[in-house]
Amino acid sequence: MVTSSTSASGGSIFSTSDISRDQISTSDRAYGVAVAFDRVTKHFGSFRALDDVSLTIARGQCVVICGPSGSGKSTLIRCVNGLETPDAGRIVVEGVGVDAKGLDEVRRQVGMVFQQFNLFPHLTALQNCTLAPMRTQGLSQREAEARAMALLERVRIPEQAHKYPAQLSGGQQQRVAIARALCLQPRVMLFDEPTSALDPEMVGEVLDTLRALARDGMTMLCVTHEMGFAKQVADRILFIDQGAIREDASPEEFFRAPRHERAQAFLSRVLHP
């Protein structure tokens, strides 16, 4: 069963201790749950990337996922939009199962930003943002451009709209990637180490964009080693090790007194290299 989750303020968000899997979709909507994992397991050959993971993410929460390399962080969020398929268990996003029947609907609800920017090099920043809304949502070019420009303004690079990716800095390219994902008006955003490919001086501008999204109430699952961002912005921190969630705590609790010895060792290395 899906376990009960607790918000940073300590209040219960969702409890399904006696709700069957067939009832999860209805319960998600009723209880304001954006994403629910129910005993999710994933293997790559003999390697167990996710080990019986159960958790719920409330709408509007900013959840930072951290842990050592190879611990299952990226696999966890890639399962949310079907980029990876669990071997066992179930995932529900906004009341829709991440399965063959519901995958197209889930992908309309979920945006994702990767480590690499993955922009189309032959398209301008504006065209990168308008392509998907025009092709998948039927927007006219004028409608798509109006939406895209509003989002490029939101990520503070409207003046770069007509430049090609090669003409942009790494931080600017990543902000175009964020605007592109937002152009489909997702309800959940996934970030897979969005600053790891950036030069240090460019990290701040991307983190500022993520902070603004969190303030606006976007549901966010963010894999990152940026512990300053986690401390300032996250509602919850999940620490994953060997495919299992070892810590699920508020930032204050996680940084002050992590309970699991692996989390203690991780923080010692990250905060005091």
mmCIF file of C-alpha atoms in Angstrom:
data_model
loop_
_atom_site.group_PDB
_atom_site.id
_atom_site.type_symbol
_atom_site.label_atom_id
_atom_site.label_comp_id
_atom_site.label_asym_id
_atom_site.label_seq_id
_atom_site.Cartn_x
_atom_site.Cartn_y
_atom_site.Cartn_z
ATOM 1 C CA MET A 1 0.000 0.000 0.000
ATOM 2 C CA VAL A 2 0.994 3.599 -0.375
ATOM 3 C CA THR A 3 2.322 4.899 2.874
ATOM 4 C CA SER A 4 1.263 8.041 4.662
ATOM 5 C CA SER A 5 3.279 11.166 3.884
ATOM 6 C CA THR A 6 3.813 14.221 6.013
ATOM 7 C CA SER A 7 4.313 17.791 4.915
ATOM 8 C CA ALA A 8 7.121 20.005 6.116
ATOM 9 C CA SER A 9 4.718 21.494 8.623
ATOM 10 C CA GLY A 10 4.014 18.045 10.023
ATOM 11 C CA GLY A 11 0.425 17.652 8.834
ATOM 12 C CA SER A 12 -0.716 14.460 7.145
ATOM 13 C CA ILE A 13 -1.092 14.880 3.395
ATOM 14 C CA PHE A 14 -2.389 11.495 2.339
ATOM 15 C CA SER A 15 -3.034 8.211 4.016
ATOM 16 C CA THR A 16 -3.980 5.046 2.159
ATOM 17 C CA SER A 17 -3.294 2.449 4.787
ATOM 18 C CA ASP A 18 -6.579 0.697 4.003
ATOM 19 C CA ILE A 19 -7.156 1.792 0.391
ATOM 20 C CA SER A 20 -6.668 -0.719 -2.403
ATOM 21 C CA ARG A 21 -4.636 -0.026 -5.522
ATOM 22 C CA ASP A 22 -7.809 0.181 -7.599
ATOM 23 C CA GLN A 23 -8.944 3.107 -5.442
ATOM 24 C CA ILE A 24 -5.723 5.135 -5.646
ATOM 25 C CA SER A 25 -6.751 7.262 -8.638
ATOM 26 C CA THR A 26 -9.927 8.526 -6.973
ATOM 27 C CA SER A 27 -8.163 9.059 -3.658
ATOM 28 C CA ASP A 28 -5.351 11.068 -5.254
ATOM 29 C CA ARG A 29 -7.761 13.685 -6.507
ATOM 30 C CA ALA A 30 -9.706 13.790 -3.264
ATOM 31 C CA TYR A 31 -6.619 14.255 -1.089
ATOM 32 C CA GLY A 32 -4.689 16.666 -3.299
ATOM 33 C CA VAL A 33 -1.937 14.229 -4.212
ATOM 34 C CA ALA A 34 0.060 14.960 -7.351
ATOM 35 C CA VAL A 35 2.197 11.796 -7.483
ATOM 36 C CA ALA A 36 1.874 8.478 -5.663
ATOM 37 C CA PHE A 37 4.314 5.552 -5.695
ATOM 38 C CA ASP A 38 3.013 2.205 -4.503
ATOM 39 C CA ARG A 39 5.733 -0.390 -3.823
ATOM 40 C CA VAL A 40 7.736 0.476 -6.923
ATOM 41 C CA THR A 41 10.707 -1.725 -7.799
ATOM 42 C CA LYS A 42 13.027 -1.376 -10.793
ATOM 43 C CA HIS A 43 15.978 -3.507 -11.888
ATOM 44 C CA PHE A 44 18.645 -3.015 -14.520
ATOM 45 C CA GLY A 45 19.807 -6.580 -14.965
ATOM 46 C CA SER A 46 20.774 -7.795 -11.513
ATOM 47 C CA PHE A 47 21.117 -4.249 -10.177
ATOM 48 C CA ARG A 48 18.140 -3.073 -8.123
ATOM 49 C CA ALA A 49 17.743 0.639 -8.842
ATOM 50 C CA LEU A 50 14.505 1.086 -6.862
ATOM 51 C CA ASP A 51 13.612 -1.107 -3.923
ATOM 52 C CA ASP A 52 9.919 -1.247 -2.954
ATOM 53 C CA VAL A 53 9.453 2.547 -2.945
ATOM 54 C CA SER A 54 6.193 3.944 -1.565
ATOM 55 C CA LEU A 55 5.572 7.665 -1.143
ATOM 56 C CA THR A 56 3.188 10.459 -2.051
ATOM 57 C CA ILE A 57 3.863 13.992 -3.235
ATOM 58 C CA ALA A 58 1.248 16.639 -2.490
ATOM 59 C CA ARG A 59 0.223 19.213 -5.042
ATOM 60 C CA GLY A 60 2.376 22.311 -4.793
ATOM 61 C CA GLN A 61 5.223 20.629 -2.937
ATOM 62 C CA CYS A 62 8.840 21.178 -3.906
ATOM 63 C CA VAL A 63 10.631 17.909 -3.173
ATOM 64 C CA VAL A 64 14.403 17.657 -3.463
ATOM 65 C CA ILE A 65 15.811 14.184 -4.051
ATOM 66 C CA CYS A 66 19.436 13.639 -3.101
ATOM 67 C CA GLY A 67 21.828 10.802 -2.510
ATOM 68 C CA PRO A 68 25.070 9.286 -3.789
ATOM 69 C CA SER A 69 25.637 8.513 -7.463
ATOM 70 C CA GLY A 70 23.867 5.366 -8.604
ATOM 71 C CA SER A 71 21.414 5.437 -5.707
ATOM 72 C CA GLY A 72 18.260 5.533 -7.875
ATOM 73 C CA LYS A 73 17.443 9.262 -7.854
ATOM 74 C CA SER A 74 17.135 9.742 -11.594
ATOM 75 C CA THR A 75 15.422 6.397 -12.029
ATOM 76 C CA LEU A 76 12.780 7.470 -9.513
ATOM 77 C CA ILE A 77 11.754 10.589 -11.410
ATOM 78 C CA ARG A 78 12.124 8.950 -14.838
ATOM 79 C CA CYS A 79 9.491 6.446 -13.766
ATOM 80 C CA VAL A 80 7.040 9.308 -13.152
ATOM 81 C CA ASN A 81 6.636 10.071 -16.865
ATOM 82 C CA GLY A 82 7.277 6.591 -18.190
ATOM 83 C CA LEU A 83 10.864 7.045 -19.369
ATOM 84 C CA GLU A 84 11.587 4.007 -17.213
ATOM 85 C CA THR A 85 9.076 1.237 -16.538
ATOM 86 C CA PRO A 86 8.960 -0.313 -13.063
ATOM 87 C CA ASP A 87 9.218 -4.074 -12.757
ATOM 88 C CA ALA A 88 6.685 -4.050 -9.928
ATOM 89 C CA GLY A 89 4.387 -1.603 -8.202
ATOM 90 C CA ARG A 90 2.323 1.283 -9.483
ATOM 91 C CA ILE A 91 2.692 5.038 -10.007
ATOM 92 C CA VAL A 92 -0.212 7.466 -10.278
ATOM 93 C CA VAL A 93 0.090 11.073 -11.461
ATOM 94 C CA GLU A 94 -2.844 13.408 -10.906
ATOM 95 C CA GLY A 95 -5.169 10.430 -10.662
ATOM 96 C CA VAL A 96 -3.899 8.718 -13.815
ATOM 97 C CA GLY A 97 -1.869 5.512 -13.788
ATOM 98 C CA VAL A 98 1.551 5.551 -15.424
ATOM 99 C CA ASP A 99 0.808 2.557 -17.621
ATOM 100 C CA ALA A 100 0.022 1.752 -21.237
ATOM 101 C CA LYS A 101 -3.501 3.096 -20.880
ATOM 102 C CA GLY A 102 -2.680 6.338 -19.110
ATOM 103 C CA LEU A 103 0.839 7.198 -20.310
ATOM 104 C CA ASP A 104 -0.150 9.759 -22.953
ATOM 105 C CA GLU A 105 -2.333 11.619 -20.447
ATOM 106 C CA VAL A 106 0.424 11.504 -17.810
ATOM 107 C CA ARG A 107 2.938 12.985 -20.235
ATOM 108 C CA ARG A 108 0.566 15.853 -20.902
ATOM 109 C CA GLN A 109 0.580 16.555 -17.160
ATOM 110 C CA VAL A 110 4.334 16.235 -16.567
ATOM 111 C CA GLY A 111 7.234 18.369 -17.802
ATOM 112 C CA MET A 112 10.866 17.362 -17.484
ATOM 113 C CA VAL A 113 14.197 19.173 -17.647
ATOM 114 C CA PHE A 114 17.349 17.105 -18.061
ATOM 115 C CA GLN A 115 21.021 17.559 -17.206
ATOM 116 C CA GLN A 116 21.752 18.301 -20.851
ATOM 117 C CA PHE A 117 19.583 20.974 -22.399
ATOM 118 C CA ASN A 118 18.391 18.891 -25.381
ATOM 119 C CA LEU A 119 17.369 21.950 -27.382
ATOM 120 C CA PHE A 120 16.935 21.619 -31.146
ATOM 121 C CA PRO A 121 20.062 23.359 -32.483
ATOM 122 C CA HIS A 122 18.409 24.435 -35.757
ATOM 123 C CA LEU A 123 15.546 26.225 -33.973
ATOM 124 C CA THR A 124 15.601 29.525 -32.107
ATOM 125 C CA ALA A 125 14.762 29.678 -28.421
ATOM 126 C CA LEU A 126 11.242 30.815 -29.347
ATOM 127 C CA GLN A 127 10.800 28.023 -31.890
ATOM 128 C CA ASN A 128 12.033 25.435 -29.396
ATOM 129 C CA CYS A 129 9.238 26.584 -27.082
ATOM 130 C CA THR A 130 6.429 26.781 -29.669
ATOM 131 C CA LEU A 131 6.987 23.464 -31.444
ATOM 132 C CA ALA A 132 5.283 21.138 -28.956
ATOM 133 C CA PRO A 133 2.215 23.324 -28.193
ATOM 134 C CA MET A 134 1.524 23.723 -31.919
ATOM 135 C CA ARG A 135 1.943 20.017 -32.684
ATOM 136 C CA THR A 136 0.379 18.414 -29.628
ATOM 137 C CA GLN A 137 -2.149 20.988 -28.428
ATOM 138 C CA GLY A 138 -3.227 22.494 -31.729
ATOM 139 C CA LEU A 139 -2.243 26.076 -30.890
ATOM 140 C CA SER A 140 -1.854 28.518 -33.731
ATOM 141 C CA GLN A 141 1.585 30.035 -34.255
ATOM 142 C CA ARG A 142 0.373 33.319 -32.777
ATOM 143 C CA GLU A 143 -1.058 31.605 -29.692
ATOM 144 C CA ALA A 144 2.039 29.477 -29.203
ATOM 145 C CA GLU A 145 4.375 32.442 -29.582
ATOM 146 C CA ALA A 146 2.381 34.505 -27.087
ATOM 147 C CA ARG A 147 2.581 31.684 -24.531
ATOM 148 C CA ALA A 148 6.263 31.100 -25.214
ATOM 149 C CA MET A 149 7.194 34.759 -24.912
ATOM 150 C CA ALA A 150 5.344 34.995 -21.601
ATOM 151 C CA LEU A 151 7.377 32.057 -20.301
ATOM 152 C CA LEU A 152 10.680 33.330 -21.651
ATOM 153 C CA GLU A 153 9.838 36.510 -19.765
ATOM 154 C CA ARG A 154 9.111 34.422 -16.688
ATOM 155 C CA VAL A 155 12.565 32.819 -16.858
ATOM 156 C CA ARG A 156 14.051 36.271 -17.551
ATOM 157 C CA ILE A 157 15.437 35.809 -21.071
ATOM 158 C CA PRO A 158 12.827 37.314 -23.447
ATOM 159 C CA GLU A 159 15.599 39.170 -25.267
ATOM 160 C CA GLN A 160 17.109 35.806 -26.300
ATOM 161 C CA ALA A 161 13.956 34.593 -28.065
ATOM 162 C CA HIS A 162 15.342 34.795 -31.599
ATOM 163 C CA LYS A 163 18.782 33.389 -30.874
ATOM 164 C CA TYR A 164 19.862 29.823 -31.588
ATOM 165 C CA PRO A 165 21.115 27.547 -28.795
ATOM 166 C CA ALA A 166 24.736 27.910 -29.904
ATOM 167 C CA GLN A 167 24.440 31.661 -29.330
ATOM 168 C CA LEU A 168 23.324 31.205 -25.712
ATOM 169 C CA SER A 169 25.236 30.491 -22.524
ATOM 170 C CA GLY A 170 24.661 27.211 -20.718
ATOM 171 C CA GLY A 171 22.485 28.900 -18.111
ATOM 172 C CA GLN A 172 20.409 30.589 -20.804
ATOM 173 C CA GLN A 173 19.973 27.303 -22.665
ATOM 174 C CA GLN A 174 18.770 25.581 -19.502
ATOM 175 C CA ARG A 175 16.273 28.367 -18.876
ATOM 176 C CA VAL A 176 14.987 27.943 -22.438
ATOM 177 C CA ALA A 177 14.597 24.219 -21.654
ATOM 178 C CA ILE A 178 12.575 25.110 -18.554
ATOM 179 C CA ALA A 179 10.384 27.535 -20.534
ATOM 180 C CA ARG A 180 9.894 24.873 -23.216
ATOM 181 C CA ALA A 181 8.680 22.358 -20.637
ATOM 182 C CA LEU A 182 6.350 24.948 -19.089
ATOM 183 C CA CYS A 183 4.850 25.775 -22.491
ATOM 184 C CA LEU A 184 2.827 22.564 -22.303
ATOM 185 C CA GLN A 185 1.319 23.810 -19.022
ATOM 186 C CA PRO A 186 2.254 20.766 -16.921
ATOM 187 C CA ARG A 187 0.967 20.231 -13.407
ATOM 188 C CA VAL A 188 4.162 18.478 -12.287
ATOM 189 C CA MET A 189 7.758 19.378 -13.163
ATOM 190 C CA LEU A 190 10.696 16.964 -12.950
ATOM 191 C CA PHE A 191 14.277 18.225 -12.818
ATOM 192 C CA ASP A 192 17.157 15.775 -13.235
ATOM 193 C CA GLU A 193 20.258 17.576 -11.921
ATOM 194 C CA PRO A 194 19.460 20.703 -13.964
ATOM 195 C CA THR A 195 22.649 22.518 -12.944
ATOM 196 C CA SER A 196 25.196 19.700 -13.191
ATOM 197 C CA ALA A 197 26.276 20.569 -16.751
ATOM 198 C CA LEU A 198 26.689 24.278 -16.007
ATOM 199 C CA ASP A 199 29.740 26.334 -15.168
ATOM 200 C CA PRO A 200 29.623 27.474 -11.525
ATOM 201 C CA GLU A 201 28.820 31.089 -12.389
ATOM 202 C CA MET A 202 25.753 29.976 -14.367
ATOM 203 C CA VAL A 203 24.228 27.793 -11.658
ATOM 204 C CA GLY A 204 22.669 30.696 -9.757
ATOM 205 C CA GLU A 205 20.509 31.936 -12.616
ATOM 206 C CA VAL A 206 18.945 28.504 -13.095
ATOM 207 C CA LEU A 207 18.393 28.042 -9.352
ATOM 208 C CA ASP A 208 16.699 31.454 -9.256
ATOM 209 C CA THR A 209 14.276 30.193 -11.907
ATOM 210 C CA LEU A 210 13.535 27.079 -9.852
ATOM 211 C CA ARG A 211 12.976 29.199 -6.755
ATOM 212 C CA ALA A 212 10.439 31.299 -8.648
ATOM 213 C CA LEU A 213 8.589 28.170 -9.800
ATOM 214 C CA ALA A 214 8.463 26.882 -6.235
ATOM 215 C CA ARG A 215 7.092 30.219 -5.004
ATOM 216 C CA ASP A 216 4.403 30.019 -7.685
ATOM 217 C CA GLY A 217 3.250 26.663 -6.301
ATOM 218 C CA MET A 218 4.452 24.327 -9.039
ATOM 219 C CA THR A 219 4.691 20.700 -7.946
ATOM 220 C CA MET A 220 8.378 19.897 -8.363
ATOM 221 C CA LEU A 221 10.570 16.823 -7.971
ATOM 222 C CA CYS A 222 14.179 17.941 -8.261
ATOM 223 C CA VAL A 223 17.227 15.686 -8.246
ATOM 224 C CA THR A 224 20.140 17.883 -7.216
ATOM 225 C CA HIS A 225 23.313 18.142 -5.160
ATOM 226 C CA GLU A 226 22.709 21.862 -4.607
ATOM 227 C CA MET A 227 22.190 21.657 -0.879
ATOM 228 C CA GLY A 228 21.835 25.426 -0.459
ATOM 229 C CA PHE A 229 18.852 25.341 -2.814
ATOM 230 C CA ALA A 230 17.432 22.342 -0.960
ATOM 231 C CA LYS A 231 17.725 24.096 2.388
ATOM 232 C CA GLN A 232 16.125 27.332 1.163
ATOM 233 C CA VAL A 233 13.374 26.123 -1.162
ATOM 234 C CA ALA A 234 12.391 22.489 -0.590
ATOM 235 C CA ASP A 235 9.317 21.506 1.378
ATOM 236 C CA ARG A 236 10.681 17.975 1.726
ATOM 237 C CA ILE A 237 13.978 16.242 1.183
ATOM 238 C CA LEU A 238 14.184 12.610 0.170
ATOM 239 C CA PHE A 239 17.523 10.898 0.676
ATOM 240 C CA ILE A 240 17.879 7.773 -1.461
ATOM 241 C CA ASP A 241 20.530 5.107 -1.073
ATOM 242 C CA GLN A 242 20.678 1.711 -2.790
ATOM 243 C CA GLY A 243 17.254 2.291 -4.315
ATOM 244 C CA ALA A 244 15.448 2.899 -1.026
ATOM 245 C CA ILE A 245 14.260 6.078 0.666
ATOM 246 C CA ARG A 246 16.352 6.328 3.832
ATOM 247 C CA GLU A 247 15.211 9.807 4.879
ATOM 248 C CA ASP A 248 11.990 11.730 4.215
ATOM 249 C CA ALA A 249 12.173 14.947 6.200
ATOM 250 C CA SER A 250 11.804 18.696 6.202
ATOM 251 C CA PRO A 251 14.989 20.593 5.278
ATOM 252 C CA GLU A 252 15.378 21.711 8.884
ATOM 253 C CA GLU A 253 15.229 18.136 10.172
ATOM 254 C CA PHE A 254 17.427 16.727 7.412
ATOM 255 C CA PHE A 255 20.261 19.205 7.800
ATOM 256 C CA ARG A 256 20.108 19.422 11.596
ATOM 257 C CA ALA A 257 19.860 15.765 12.513
ATOM 258 C CA PRO A 258 19.708 13.176 9.728
ATOM 259 C CA ARG A 259 18.775 9.836 11.222
ATOM 260 C CA HIS A 260 20.337 7.360 8.805
ATOM 261 C CA GLU A 261 24.102 6.881 8.904
ATOM 262 C CA ARG A 262 24.311 6.967 5.096
ATOM 263 C CA ALA A 263 22.589 10.368 5.073
ATOM 264 C CA GLN A 264 24.991 11.596 7.742
ATOM 265 C CA ALA A 265 27.978 10.480 5.666
ATOM 266 C CA PHE A 266 26.525 12.029 2.498
ATOM 267 C CA LEU A 267 25.970 15.410 4.136
ATOM 268 C CA SER A 268 29.450 15.356 5.626
ATOM 269 C CA ARG A 269 30.963 14.868 2.163
ATOM 270 C CA VAL A 270 28.735 17.402 0.411
ATOM 271 C CA LEU A 271 28.822 20.160 3.015
ATOM 272 C CA HIS A 272 32.433 19.673 4.118
ATOM 273 C CA PRO A 273 34.344 18.311 1.089
#
